[in-house]
Amino acid sequence: MQNRRAVVVGAGVAGLASAIVLSKLGWRVALLERRERLKGEDLGMVLWASGVRALRALGVDAQLDASGTPVDRFEIRNEDRLSSSFAAAMLGADDGTPSVMVHTAMLYEALVSRLGDNVQVHPATQVDRIDMVDLAAGDASRRWDAELVVAADGIDSPTRPLIAPGSPTVDAGVVCFRGLVPAHRAPERTTDAVEIYGPDRRRFGYGDLGHAGACWWATVPGGMRPESPQIQYELINRWFADWPDPVGKFIAATRPSELTQQSVRYVWPIPPVLHQPVGQGGLVLLGDAAHGVAPILAQGASLALEDAVTLGWALRRTPESVPAALASYDRARLARIKRVARLSRRVHTIASGGRGMTKSLLRAVPDSWVQNQAASLSDWQPPR
Ligand SMILES: Cc1cc2nc3c(=O)[nH]c(=O)nc-3n(C[C@H](O)[C@H](O)[C@H](O)COP(=O)(O)OP(=O)(O)OC[C@H]3O[C@@H](n4cnc5c(N)ncnc54)[C@H](O)[C@@H]3O)c2cc1C
């Protein structure tokens, strides 16, 4: 079992996590990334208890390593009143695992520091060919032969069509602006993760990142804005003028250069299979490449980490057969992925409805339903 070779395409959360898992199992890993550097963005994100459990299984403590701040309560508000609120503790009730807000760049750093000696990183490598006969991945001038190719190349994965041609990326019809405010300028420290649903299908959320500052995210209908950061900033000010405190304070505390704009898309339908055997080995999809979900429930990174931990479990279970391990991986992952993807899409559709529809649904949905759904999203445990 010595010197087994794997190629991981993409060094996002999913690629880094799977490289860690494979390296721990003794595989020699070539990690191919098109960007020049392995670096996460200056953003904040929610990592649910399920994702925190997956991180721990990789040897990363979200709180210590990734500047994670435990979330006390999740709150959903209409702009005029609280709609739903539940203690985050109930999500990790079984084992007390917290959900956390993490600083994305620090999460990346924590993962990169765990890569280990078996992983060779090849930055500035844009994979544009996967050989499905003699399994290998490569770019215009190089080729990496492998027993296992892990495609963790993100939501626009050029690899996904090889396995699941009927699962395209769908435009969600909204765009998200995210801000990260340094600690000394953060207007409000809160242990809650709050999202406010307002008029015209706009939403604004915020949370705390401890010494890394505070973060906010603003979702508005439409496509990516072509204007300069300064003009985008002015538009955000206009769109969220008159919103309740502390929305204006967060925006005022942010500089245009601290804004990031992201298109919002998801994979639909979810691929019916996530892998393809090739000879004695195989190709497998992980993370957004497999199942980019609508980000409204903040599940994508957690799912990516769970994928990697489950791949490690499957390869440990049947070390003698990669195809058998990949089949176990599919069986272990698909039901959960589909459940999360369906719920994320449904909630996204509700949130994208007209003002009246969203508002009355927010009023009508009982707290207990929201809590049960949230608990079922975060109940994942690493397989044994
Ligand atoms: C607005 C927004 C808010 C979000 N908020 C949250 C949140 O709060 N919580 C949460 O859990 N998730 C959140 N997500 C989702 C989360 O960011 C993603 O699910 C997660 O980052 C997916 O990781 P990944 O590694 O699968 O893909 P990516 O992070 O996209 O990584 C893919 C990597 O592959 C590389 N790559 C691509 N093609 C090639 C190629 N051909 N050759 C070599 N390298 C290649 C890319 O450069 C990249 O580094 C949010 C997403 C959005 C859009």
mmCIF file of N, CA and C in Angstrom, residues 28 38 64 91-92 97-98 100 104 107 119 135 159 168 186 215 263 282 286 305 348:
data_model
loop_
_atom_site.group_PDB
_atom_site.id
_atom_site.type_symbol
_atom_site.label_atom_id
_atom_site.label_comp_id
_atom_site.label_asym_id
_atom_site.label_seq_id
_atom_site.Cartn_x
_atom_site.Cartn_y
_atom_site.Cartn_z
ATOM 1 N N ARG A 28 0.858 9.557 -1.709
ATOM 2 C CA ARG A 28 1.629 10.707 -2.207
ATOM 3 C C ARG A 28 0.688 11.543 -3.064
ATOM 4 N N LEU A 38 -1.616 29.673 -2.333
ATOM 5 C CA LEU A 38 -2.702 29.049 -1.571
ATOM 6 C C LEU A 38 -3.122 30.038 -0.493
ATOM 7 N N LEU A 64 -9.310 27.654 17.758
ATOM 8 C CA LEU A 64 -7.939 28.087 18.007
ATOM 9 C C LEU A 64 -7.208 28.412 16.717
ATOM 10 N N LEU A 91 -27.760 22.895 18.467
ATOM 11 C CA LEU A 91 -27.332 22.198 17.258
ATOM 12 C C LEU A 91 -26.249 21.180 17.554
ATOM 13 N N GLY A 92 -25.456 21.444 18.574
ATOM 14 C CA GLY A 92 -24.391 20.495 18.920
ATOM 15 C C GLY A 92 -24.752 19.758 20.182
ATOM 16 N N THR A 97 -20.583 20.385 20.403
ATOM 17 C CA THR A 97 -19.769 21.050 19.379
ATOM 18 C C THR A 97 -20.398 22.389 19.016
ATOM 19 N N PRO A 98 -19.615 23.476 19.059
ATOM 20 C CA PRO A 98 -20.213 24.771 18.699
ATOM 21 C C PRO A 98 -20.289 24.952 17.190
ATOM 22 N N VAL A 100 -19.434 28.010 14.536
ATOM 23 C CA VAL A 100 -18.529 29.144 14.697
ATOM 24 C C VAL A 100 -18.580 30.058 13.474
ATOM 25 N N THR A 104 -12.034 33.279 6.804
ATOM 26 C CA THR A 104 -11.715 32.308 5.743
ATOM 27 C C THR A 104 -10.205 32.169 5.518
ATOM 28 N N LEU A 107 -8.748 30.050 8.154
ATOM 29 C CA LEU A 107 -9.119 28.638 7.975
ATOM 30 C C LEU A 107 -8.193 27.993 6.932
ATOM 31 N N VAL A 119 2.475 15.733 0.598
ATOM 32 C CA VAL A 119 1.741 16.552 -0.377
ATOM 33 C C VAL A 119 2.704 17.497 -1.097
ATOM 34 N N LEU A 135 -5.459 6.779 -16.057
ATOM 35 C CA LEU A 135 -5.892 7.895 -15.213
ATOM 36 C C LEU A 135 -4.754 8.884 -14.913
ATOM 37 N N THR A 159 -14.581 19.321 -14.586
ATOM 38 C CA THR A 159 -14.539 17.856 -14.442
ATOM 39 C C THR A 159 -15.931 17.263 -14.224
ATOM 40 N N PRO A 168 -25.782 20.967 -14.340
ATOM 41 C CA PRO A 168 -25.125 22.245 -14.618
ATOM 42 C C PRO A 168 -25.169 23.189 -13.411
ATOM 43 N N ALA A 186 -14.724 47.709 14.181
ATOM 44 C CA ALA A 186 -15.990 46.954 14.202
ATOM 45 C C ALA A 186 -17.026 47.717 15.030
ATOM 46 N N CYS A 215 -17.784 40.658 10.437
ATOM 47 C CA CYS A 215 -18.071 40.500 9.006
ATOM 48 C C CYS A 215 -19.558 40.714 8.754
ATOM 49 N N SER A 263 -20.824 36.229 -7.249
ATOM 50 C CA SER A 263 -22.059 35.769 -7.885
ATOM 51 C C SER A 263 -22.580 34.579 -7.073
ATOM 52 N N GLY A 282 -9.842 5.546 -9.789
ATOM 53 C CA GLY A 282 -11.069 6.275 -10.092
ATOM 54 C C GLY A 282 -10.940 7.784 -9.943
ATOM 55 N N LEU A 286 -15.547 16.326 -5.261
ATOM 56 C CA LEU A 286 -15.705 16.754 -3.867
ATOM 57 C C LEU A 286 -16.049 18.242 -3.799
ATOM 58 N N LEU A 305 -15.872 19.845 3.767
ATOM 59 C CA LEU A 305 -15.034 19.205 4.793
ATOM 60 C C LEU A 305 -15.561 17.804 5.119
ATOM 61 N N HIS A 348 -33.866 29.326 -0.601
ATOM 62 C CA HIS A 348 -33.468 30.396 -1.532
ATOM 63 C C HIS A 348 -34.675 30.870 -2.349
#
